[in-house]
PDB file of C-alpha atoms in Angstrom:
ATOM      1  CA  MET A   1      -1.840  -2.459  44.000  1.00 56.00           C
ATOM      2  CA  GLU A   2      -0.437  -3.630  40.413  1.00 56.00           C
ATOM      3  CA  LEU A   3      -1.826  -5.984  37.611  1.00 60.00           C
ATOM      4  CA  LYS A   4       0.603  -8.050  35.422  1.00 62.00           C
ATOM      5  CA  VAL A   5      -0.399  -8.872  31.856  1.00 62.00           C
ATOM      6  CA  ALA A   6       1.873 -11.227  30.161  1.00 66.00           C
ATOM      7  CA  LEU A   7       1.372 -11.382  26.402  1.00 68.00           C
ATOM      8  CA  SER A   8       2.013 -14.179  23.917  1.00 83.00           C
ATOM      9  CA  ALA A   9       2.606 -12.634  20.790  1.00 88.00           C
ATOM     10  CA  ARG A  10       1.633 -16.345  18.959  1.00 90.00           C
ATOM     11  CA  ARG A  11      -1.733 -16.164  20.631  1.00 91.00           C
ATOM     12  CA  VAL A  12      -2.350 -12.503  20.071  1.00 93.00           C
ATOM     13  CA  LEU A  13      -1.565 -12.851  16.089  1.00 96.00           C
ATOM     14  CA  GLY A  14      -4.018 -15.887  16.281  1.00 96.00           C
ATOM     15  CA  TRP A  15      -6.791 -13.654  17.685  1.00 96.00           C
ATOM     16  CA  LEU A  16      -6.096 -10.989  15.412  1.00 98.00           C
ATOM     17  CA  LEU A  17      -6.338 -13.254  12.296  1.00 98.00           C
ATOM     18  CA  VAL A  18      -9.540 -14.633  13.434  1.00 98.00           C
ATOM     19  CA  ALA A  19     -10.988 -11.179  13.878  1.00 98.00           C
ATOM     20  CA  VAL A  20      -9.626 -10.153  10.087  1.00 98.00           C
ATOM     21  CA  VAL A  21     -11.332 -13.207   8.943  1.00 98.00           C
ATOM     22  CA  LEU A  22     -14.653 -12.798  10.512  1.00 98.00           C
ATOM     23  CA  LEU A  23     -14.534  -9.139   9.681  1.00 98.00           C
ATOM     24  CA  THR A  24     -13.889 -10.329   6.188  1.00 98.00           C
ATOM     25  CA  LEU A  25     -16.406 -12.750   6.029  1.00 98.00           C
ATOM     26  CA  ALA A  26     -18.956 -10.218   7.339  1.00 98.00           C
ATOM     27  CA  GLY A  27     -17.980  -7.316   5.570  1.00 97.00           C
ATOM     28  CA  THR A  28     -18.237  -9.670   2.216  1.00 98.00           C
ATOM     29  CA  ALA A  29     -21.501 -11.087   2.771  1.00 97.00           C
ATOM     30  CA  VAL A  30     -23.329  -7.000   3.603  1.00 96.00           C
ATOM     31  CA  GLN A  31     -21.551  -5.870   0.359  1.00 97.00           C
ATOM     32  CA  VAL A  32     -23.451  -9.285  -1.713  1.00 97.00           C
ATOM     33  CA  ALA A  33     -26.233  -8.497   0.236  1.00 96.00           C
ATOM     34  CA  LYS A  34     -26.549  -5.047  -0.876  1.00 95.00           C
ATOM     35  CA  TYR A  35     -25.911  -5.458  -4.361  1.00 95.00           C
ATOM     36  CA  ALA A  36     -26.664  -8.906  -5.328  1.00 94.00           C
ATOM     37  CA  PHE A  37     -30.416  -9.123  -3.003  1.00 94.00           C
ATOM     38  CA  GLY A  38     -31.415  -5.660  -2.509  1.00 93.00           C
ATOM     39  CA  TYR A  39     -30.558  -5.885   1.459  1.00 93.00           C
ATOM     40  CA  ARG A  40     -29.980  -2.662   2.662  1.00 89.00           C
ATOM     41  CA  GLU A  41     -30.870  -2.837   6.256  1.00 89.00           C
ATOM     42  CA  GLY A  42     -29.141   0.131   8.775  1.00 88.00           C
ATOM     43  CA  TRP A  43     -27.427  -2.582  11.169  1.00 92.00           C
ATOM     44  CA  THR A  44     -25.117  -3.653   7.693  1.00 92.00           C
ATOM     45  CA  ARG A  45     -23.166  -0.747   8.195  1.00 94.00           C
ATOM     46  CA  LEU A  46     -21.633  -1.939  11.393  1.00 96.00           C
ATOM     47  CA  PHE A  47     -19.836  -4.283   9.229  1.00 96.00           C
ATOM     48  CA  ASN A  48     -19.470  -2.310   6.048  1.00 95.00           C
ATOM     49  CA  LEU A  49     -15.443  -2.345   5.422  1.00 95.00           C
ATOM     50  CA  ASP A  50     -15.532   0.679   3.319  1.00 89.00           C
ATOM     51  CA  ARG A  51     -17.633   3.026   5.800  1.00 89.00           C
ATOM     52  CA  GLU A  52     -16.132   4.816   9.474  1.00 89.00           C
ATOM     53  CA  TYR A  53     -17.490   4.633  12.770  1.00 93.00           C
ATOM     54  CA  ASN A  54     -18.180   0.770  12.577  1.00 95.00           C
ATOM     55  CA  LEU A  55     -16.682  -2.345  13.851  1.00 97.00           C
ATOM     56  CA  PRO A  56     -13.885  -2.600  11.263  1.00 97.00           C
ATOM     57  CA  SER A  57     -12.772   0.914  11.699  1.00 96.00           C
ATOM     58  CA  LEU A  58     -12.689   0.290  15.189  1.00 97.00           C
ATOM     59  CA  PHE A  59     -10.690  -2.482  14.776  1.00 98.00           C
ATOM     60  CA  SER A  60      -8.353  -1.144  12.206  1.00 98.00           C
ATOM     61  CA  THR A  61      -7.572   1.647  14.862  1.00 97.00           C
ATOM     62  CA  GLY A  62      -7.179  -0.380  17.607  1.00 98.00           C
ATOM     63  CA  LEU A  63      -4.700  -2.092  15.240  1.00 98.00           C
ATOM     64  CA  LEU A  64      -2.535   0.946  14.485  1.00 98.00           C
ATOM     65  CA  GLY A  65      -3.014   2.430  17.942  1.00 98.00           C
ATOM     66  CA  GLY A  66      -1.354  -0.827  19.295  1.00 97.00           C
ATOM     67  CA  CYS A  67       1.706  -0.526  16.632  1.00 98.00           C
ATOM     68  CA  ALA A  68       2.143   3.165  17.861  1.00 98.00           C
ATOM     69  CA  LEU A  69       2.437   2.159  22.064  1.00 96.00           C
ATOM     70  CA  LEU A  70       4.732  -0.692  21.089  1.00 96.00           C
ATOM     71  CA  LEU A  71       6.847   1.343  18.895  1.00 97.00           C
ATOM     72  CA  ARG A  72       7.101   4.373  21.827  1.00 95.00           C
ATOM     73  CA  ALA A  73       7.847   1.158  23.784  1.00 92.00           C
ATOM     74  CA  ILE A  74      10.757   0.662  21.893  1.00 94.00           C
ATOM     75  CA  GLY A  75      11.461   3.781  21.181  1.00 94.00           C
ATOM     76  CA  GLN A  76      11.530   4.872  25.323  1.00 93.00           C
ATOM     77  CA  ARG A  77      13.854   1.636  25.670  1.00 90.00           C
ATOM     78  CA  ALA A  78      16.299   2.814  22.741  1.00 92.00           C
ATOM     79  CA  ALA A  79      16.674   6.572  24.322  1.00 94.00           C
ATOM     80  CA  ALA A  80      17.381   4.769  28.113  1.00 92.00           C
ATOM     81  CA  LEU A  81      20.116   2.623  26.235  1.00 90.00           C
ATOM     82  CA  GLY A  82      21.626   5.726  24.610  1.00 93.00           C
ATOM     83  CA  ASP A  83      21.167   4.161  21.314  1.00 93.00           C
ATOM     84  CA  ARG A  84      21.462   6.223  18.355  1.00 95.00           C
ATOM     85  CA  TRP A  85      18.181   5.020  16.485  1.00 96.00           C
ATOM     86  CA  ALA A  86      16.051   5.744  19.362  1.00 96.00           C
ATOM     87  CA  PRO A  87      14.807   8.827  17.366  1.00 97.00           C
ATOM     88  CA  SER A  88      13.455   6.779  14.526  1.00 98.00           C
ATOM     89  CA  TRP A  89      11.708   4.505  16.986  1.00 98.00           C
ATOM     90  CA  ARG A  90       9.778   7.604  18.214  1.00 97.00           C
ATOM     91  CA  LEU A  91       9.146   9.210  14.862  1.00 98.00           C
ATOM     92  CA  LEU A  92       7.446   5.722  13.660  1.00 98.00           C
ATOM     93  CA  GLY A  93       5.535   5.832  16.565  1.00 98.00           C
ATOM     94  CA  GLY A  94       4.139   9.483  16.035  1.00 98.00           C
ATOM     95  CA  ILE A  95       3.452   8.094  12.700  1.00 98.00           C
ATOM     96  CA  PHE A  96       1.498   5.363  13.716  1.00 98.00           C
ATOM     97  CA  THR A  97      -0.681   7.444  15.942  1.00 98.00           C
ATOM     98  CA  PHE A  98      -1.660  10.094  13.094  1.00 96.00           C
ATOM     99  CA  LEU A  99      -2.562   6.500  10.801  1.00 96.00           C
ATOM    100  CA  ALA A 100      -4.768   5.398  13.907  1.00 97.00           C
ATOM    101  CA  LEU A 101      -6.055   8.871  14.195  1.00 96.00           C
ATOM    102  CA  ASP A 102      -7.103   9.483  10.320  1.00 94.00           C
ATOM    103  CA  GLU A 103      -8.247   5.684  10.246  1.00 93.00           C
ATOM    104  CA  TRP A 104     -10.872   6.937  12.707  1.00 93.00           C
ATOM    105  CA  PHE A 105     -11.627  10.532  11.790  1.00 91.00           C
ATOM    106  CA  SER A 106     -10.745   9.940   8.094  1.00 86.00           C
ATOM    107  CA  ILE A 107      -8.557  12.997   8.031  1.00 86.00           C
ATOM    108  CA  HIS A 108      -7.266  12.428   4.588  1.00 78.00           C
ATOM    109  CA  GLU A 109     -10.708  12.546   3.128  1.00 73.00           C
ATOM    110  CA  ILE A 110     -10.037  16.418   3.408  1.00 74.00           C
ATOM    111  CA  LEU A 111      -8.145  15.673   0.127  1.00 67.00           C
ATOM    112  CA  ILE A 112     -10.827  14.298  -2.161  1.00 68.00           C
ATOM    113  CA  LEU A 113     -11.324  17.380  -4.226  1.00 66.00           C
ATOM    114  CA  PRO A 114     -13.468  15.533  -6.947  1.00 65.00           C
ATOM    115  CA  ASP A 115     -14.084  18.981  -8.868  1.00 61.00           C
ATOM    116  CA  LEU A 116     -10.255  19.659  -8.760  1.00 65.00           C
ATOM    117  CA  ALA A 117      -9.366  16.792 -10.125  1.00 64.00           C
ATOM    118  CA  LYS A 118     -12.040  17.263 -12.587  1.00 69.00           C
ATOM    119  CA  TRP A 119     -10.388  20.231 -13.735  1.00 66.00           C
ATOM    120  CA  ALA A 120      -6.876  19.217 -13.807  1.00 67.00           C
ATOM    121  CA  GLY A 121      -7.781  16.567 -15.869  1.00 71.00           C
ATOM    122  CA  LEU A 122      -6.306  13.482 -13.705  1.00 75.00           C
ATOM    123  CA  PRO A 123      -6.403  10.361 -15.078  1.00 78.00           C
ATOM    124  CA  GLY A 124      -9.036   8.353 -13.054  1.00 74.00           C
ATOM    125  CA  PHE A 125      -6.656   6.420 -10.635  1.00 78.00           C
ATOM    126  CA  LEU A 126      -5.718   9.835  -9.203  1.00 82.00           C
ATOM    127  CA  LYS A 127      -9.501  10.255  -8.908  1.00 77.00           C
ATOM    128  CA  GLN A 128      -8.812  10.467  -4.840  1.00 82.00           C
ATOM    129  CA  ILE A 129      -6.209  13.063  -5.256  1.00 82.00           C
ATOM    130  CA  TRP A 130      -5.229  12.525  -1.568  1.00 85.00           C
ATOM    131  CA  VAL A 131      -2.985   9.204  -3.243  1.00 89.00           C
ATOM    132  CA  ILE A 132      -0.696  11.909  -4.400  1.00 90.00           C
ATOM    133  CA  PRO A 133       0.429  13.131  -1.334  1.00 91.00           C
ATOM    134  CA  ALA A 134      -0.164   9.918   0.321  1.00 93.00           C
ATOM    135  CA  ALA A 135       2.710   8.335  -2.469  1.00 95.00           C
ATOM    136  CA  ILE A 136       5.092  11.050  -1.898  1.00 96.00           C
ATOM    137  CA  ALA A 137       4.889  10.493   1.840  1.00 96.00           C
ATOM    138  CA  VAL A 138       5.738   7.166   1.314  1.00 97.00           C
ATOM    139  CA  GLY A 139       8.654   7.639  -0.663  1.00 97.00           C
ATOM    140  CA  TRP A 140      10.067  10.054   1.633  1.00 97.00           C
ATOM    141  CA  GLY A 141       9.655   7.190   4.199  1.00 97.00           C
ATOM    142  CA  ALA A 142      11.030   5.449   2.270  1.00 97.00           C
ATOM    143  CA  TRP A 143      14.278   7.213   2.130  1.00 98.00           C
ATOM    144  CA  ARG A 144      14.357   8.336   5.345  1.00 97.00           C
ATOM    145  CA  PHE A 145      14.064   5.068   7.212  1.00 98.00           C
ATOM    146  CA  TRP A 146      16.445   2.986   4.747  1.00 98.00           C
ATOM    147  CA  PRO A 147      19.682   3.083   6.915  1.00 97.00           C
ATOM    148  CA  PHE A 148      17.111   2.509  10.043  1.00 98.00           C
ATOM    149  CA  TRP A 149      15.879  -0.477   8.447  1.00 98.00           C
ATOM    150  CA  ARG A 150      18.909  -1.735   7.244  1.00 97.00           C
ATOM    151  CA  GLN A 151      20.421  -2.395  10.837  1.00 96.00           C
ATOM    152  CA  LEU A 152      17.256  -4.014  12.175  1.00 96.00           C
ATOM    153  CA  PRO A 153      17.463  -7.916  12.843  1.00 95.00           C
ATOM    154  CA  PRO A 154      17.296 -10.064   9.903  1.00 95.00           C
ATOM    155  CA  LYS A 155      13.281 -10.926  11.129  1.00 95.00           C
ATOM    156  CA  LEU A 156      12.141  -7.883  12.289  1.00 97.00           C
ATOM    157  CA  ARG A 157      13.461  -6.718   8.860  1.00 97.00           C
ATOM    158  CA  GLY A 158      11.199  -9.173   6.628  1.00 98.00           C
ATOM    159  CA  ARG A 159       8.551  -8.833   8.526  1.00 98.00           C
ATOM    160  CA  SER A 160       8.133  -5.084   8.600  1.00 98.00           C
ATOM    161  CA  LEU A 161       8.971  -5.061   4.540  1.00 98.00           C
ATOM    162  CA  LEU A 162       6.308  -7.741   4.078  1.00 98.00           C
ATOM    163  CA  ALA A 163       3.801  -5.751   6.305  1.00 98.00           C
ATOM    164  CA  GLY A 164       4.655  -2.486   5.001  1.00 98.00           C
ATOM    165  CA  CYS A 165       4.126  -3.761   1.142  1.00 98.00           C
ATOM    166  CA  LEU A 166       0.327  -5.125   2.570  1.00 98.00           C
ATOM    167  CA  TYR A 167      -0.115  -1.849   4.011  1.00 98.00           C
ATOM    168  CA  VAL A 168       0.735   0.088   1.270  1.00 97.00           C
ATOM    169  CA  SER A 169      -0.758  -2.098  -1.299  1.00 97.00           C
ATOM    170  CA  GLY A 170      -4.135  -1.739   0.169  1.00 96.00           C
ATOM    171  CA  ALA A 171      -4.138   1.665   1.153  1.00 94.00           C
ATOM    172  CA  LEU A 172      -2.604   3.630  -1.366  1.00 94.00           C
ATOM    173  CA  LEU A 173      -2.279   0.649  -4.738  1.00 95.00           C
ATOM    174  CA  MET A 174      -5.805  -0.696  -4.495  1.00 94.00           C
ATOM    175  CA  GLU A 175      -7.379   2.507  -3.646  1.00 92.00           C
ATOM    176  CA  MET A 176      -5.955   3.882  -7.250  1.00 93.00           C
ATOM    177  CA  VAL A 177      -7.360   0.903  -8.535  1.00 94.00           C
ATOM    178  CA  GLY A 178     -10.909   1.341  -7.182  1.00 92.00           C
ATOM    179  CA  GLY A 179     -10.610   4.971  -8.166  1.00 88.00           C
ATOM    180  CA  ALA A 180      -9.841   4.156 -11.865  1.00 91.00           C
ATOM    181  CA  TYR A 181     -12.776   1.508 -11.790  1.00 93.00           C
ATOM    182  CA  SER A 182     -15.115   3.999 -10.309  1.00 89.00           C
ATOM    183  CA  ALA A 183     -14.239   6.412 -12.761  1.00 86.00           C
ATOM    184  CA  ASP A 184     -15.638   4.129 -15.711  1.00 89.00           C
ATOM    185  CA  GLN A 185     -17.868   2.582 -14.100  1.00 91.00           C
ATOM    186  CA  GLY A 186     -19.078   4.467 -10.863  1.00 89.00           C
ATOM    187  CA  GLN A 187     -19.423   3.077  -7.153  1.00 90.00           C
ATOM    188  CA  GLN A 188     -22.808   1.264  -6.680  1.00 93.00           C
ATOM    189  CA  ASN A 189     -21.744  -1.510  -8.215  1.00 96.00           C
ATOM    190  CA  LEU A 190     -20.538  -5.103  -6.489  1.00 96.00           C
ATOM    191  CA  THR A 191     -17.257  -5.010  -8.016  1.00 97.00           C
ATOM    192  CA  TYR A 192     -16.463  -1.506  -7.026  1.00 96.00           C
ATOM    193  CA  ALA A 193     -17.566  -3.210  -3.069  1.00 96.00           C
ATOM    194  CA  LEU A 194     -15.283  -6.136  -3.487  1.00 97.00           C
ATOM    195  CA  LEU A 195     -12.155  -3.814  -4.419  1.00 96.00           C
ATOM    196  CA  THR A 196     -13.038  -1.585  -1.130  1.00 96.00           C
ATOM    197  CA  VAL A 197     -12.947  -5.252   0.749  1.00 97.00           C
ATOM    198  CA  VAL A 198      -9.663  -6.447  -0.706  1.00 97.00           C
ATOM    199  CA  GLU A 199      -8.539  -2.661   0.135  1.00 97.00           C
ATOM    200  CA  GLU A 200      -9.517  -2.758   3.503  1.00 97.00           C
ATOM    201  CA  VAL A 201      -7.986  -6.263   4.280  1.00 98.00           C
ATOM    202  CA  ALA A 202      -4.665  -5.787   3.193  1.00 98.00           C
ATOM    203  CA  GLU A 203      -4.096  -2.823   5.526  1.00 98.00           C
ATOM    204  CA  MET A 204      -5.508  -5.045   8.247  1.00 98.00           C
ATOM    205  CA  LEU A 205      -3.244  -7.761   7.546  1.00 98.00           C
ATOM    206  CA  GLY A 206      -0.279  -5.209   7.037  1.00 98.00           C
ATOM    207  CA  THR A 207      -0.872  -3.790  10.249  1.00 98.00           C
ATOM    208  CA  THR A 208      -1.933  -7.028  11.733  1.00 98.00           C
ATOM    209  CA  LEU A 209       1.897  -8.226  10.999  1.00 98.00           C
ATOM    210  CA  PHE A 210       3.651  -5.552  12.023  1.00 98.00           C
ATOM    211  CA  LEU A 211       1.722  -5.489  15.498  1.00 98.00           C
ATOM    212  CA  TRP A 212       3.203  -9.013  15.587  1.00 97.00           C
ATOM    213  CA  ALA A 213       6.660  -8.522  14.699  1.00 97.00           C
ATOM    214  CA  LEU A 214       6.995  -5.636  17.329  1.00 96.00           C
ATOM    215  CA  LEU A 215       5.702  -8.302  20.023  1.00 93.00           C
ATOM    216  CA  VAL A 216       8.184 -11.057  18.696  1.00 93.00           C
ATOM    217  CA  HIS A 217      10.984  -8.333  18.753  1.00 92.00           C
ATOM    218  CA  LEU A 218       9.848  -7.091  22.214  1.00 88.00           C
ATOM    219  CA  GLY A 219       9.797 -10.696  23.503  1.00 82.00           C
ATOM    220  CA  SER A 220      13.498 -11.245  22.110  1.00 80.00           C
ATOM    221  CA  TRP A 221      15.107  -9.628  24.591  1.00 70.00           C
ATOM    222  CA  SER A 222      13.844 -11.343  27.723  1.00 58.00           C
ATOM    223  CA  GLY A 223      11.738 -13.910  26.480  1.00 54.00           C
ATOM    224  CA  LYS A 224       8.821 -12.556  27.346  1.00 54.00           C
ATOM    225  CA  PHE A 225       6.727  -8.975  27.038  1.00 57.00           C
ATOM    226  CA  SER A 226       4.644  -8.042  29.849  1.00 60.00           C
ATOM    227  CA  LEU A 227       3.070  -4.829  30.821  1.00 59.00           C
ATOM    228  CA  VAL A 228       2.544  -3.974  34.180  1.00 60.00           C
ATOM    229  CA  LEU A 229      -0.531  -1.517  35.260  1.00 54.00           C
ATOM    230  CA  ASP A 230      -0.318   0.473  38.423  1.00 56.00           C
ATOM    231  CA  LEU A 231      -3.514   0.880  39.963  1.00 57.00           C
ATOM    232  CA  GLY A 232      -2.185   3.750  42.273  1.00 58.00           C
ATOM    233  CA  ASP A 233      -0.316   6.892  41.538  1.00 52.00           C
ATOM    234  CA  ARG A 234       1.365   5.283  38.067  1.00 47.00           C
ATOM    235  CA  THR A 235      -1.425   4.283  35.192  1.00 42.00           C
ATOM    236  CA  LEU A 236       1.654   2.542  32.906  1.00 42.00           C
ATOM    237  CA  GLY A 237       4.002   0.358  34.371  1.00 41.00           C
ATOM    238  CA  ASP A 238       7.080  -1.160  33.066  1.00 42.00           C
ATOM    239  CA  ARG A 239       7.486  -3.209  29.658  1.00 42.00           C
ATOM    240  CA  THR A 240      10.014  -6.013  30.073  1.00 41.00           C
ATOM    241  CA  LEU A 241      12.722  -5.473  27.341  1.00 40.00           C
ATOM    242  CA  GLY A 242      16.047  -6.826  28.538  1.00 39.00           C
ATOM    243  CA  ASP A 243      19.280  -4.313  28.542  1.00 38.00           C
ATOM    244  CA  ARG A 244      20.924  -5.231  25.251  1.00 40.00           C
ATOM    245  CA  THR A 245      20.686  -2.547  22.539  1.00 38.00           C
ATOM    246  CA  LEU A 246      17.573  -2.389  20.119  1.00 41.00           C
ATOM    247  CA  GLY A 247      19.638  -1.612  16.887  1.00 41.00           C
ATOM    248  CA  ASP A 248      21.889  -4.664  17.138  1.00 44.00           C
ATOM    249  CA  ARG A 249      21.957  -6.452  14.089  1.00 39.00           C
ATOM    250  CA  ARG A 250      22.112  -9.671  15.611  1.00 43.00           C
ATOM    251  CA  ASP A 251      18.537 -11.839  16.390  1.00 46.00           C
ATOM    252  CA  PRO A 252      18.355 -13.755  19.213  1.00 42.00           C
ATOM    253  CA  GLN A 253      15.958 -16.026  18.045  1.00 44.00           C
ATOM    254  CA  ASP A 254      18.488 -17.068  15.270  1.00 47.00           C
ATOM    255  CA  PRO A 255      20.707 -19.827  16.063  1.00 41.00           C
ATOM    256  CA  GLN A 256      22.902 -19.115  13.109  1.00 39.00           C
ATOM    257  CA  GLN A 257      24.313 -16.248  14.498  1.00 43.00           C
ATOM    258  CA  PRO A 258      27.259 -15.876  16.619  1.00 36.00           C
TER     259      PRO A 258
END
């Protein structure tokens, strides 16, 4: 028995944006309620954008995991076509798998060492020491994937750049801004709480945009993107991609290209 599910990239984007807006409103509301009105009921943790194991973190983990699955699907198809960029697609899939795990389990917090930061005399924006290796990783990623990014179709290239800028501005730059502010004013105040809201929303928007861009890219090869769930021996069926090389510069949706 097979269950076919056809996905519309535009519809998925709409659903995800609605979810981002609702989580943003809820997350902002609980912070205002906490610091402006002293409302600290336990259930508000479910919507706190600066906490783990709640609805926002589950949503963000799902977004990153979805990107990882789509990147893996593209990588598998690229390998089947003999595309020389298949390893890059697969490596990106692995990176997003790690990001999804880190989003849920907060692996990076192992590197939050306030005593070390104080001993080293680091400035406030480096209070969260993990931003240092994270910045190095971002620089390495830009160098490693530059040739790969340049050969992508123009629309995917632009969308992925915008998505990456949004995500990094939230995950790294806003983290530094928050660190600098908290070093001077502390974390238990409304301003810092709202800074964390901006940080998390930028991450969610960046990941949402990238997931949508990948869905559009997949659909461009055959006009649709479908998943087939086999309820028999196999659990995951095929992803309709078409037969063109995934690294081709030409964008099938761009009428100006030959």
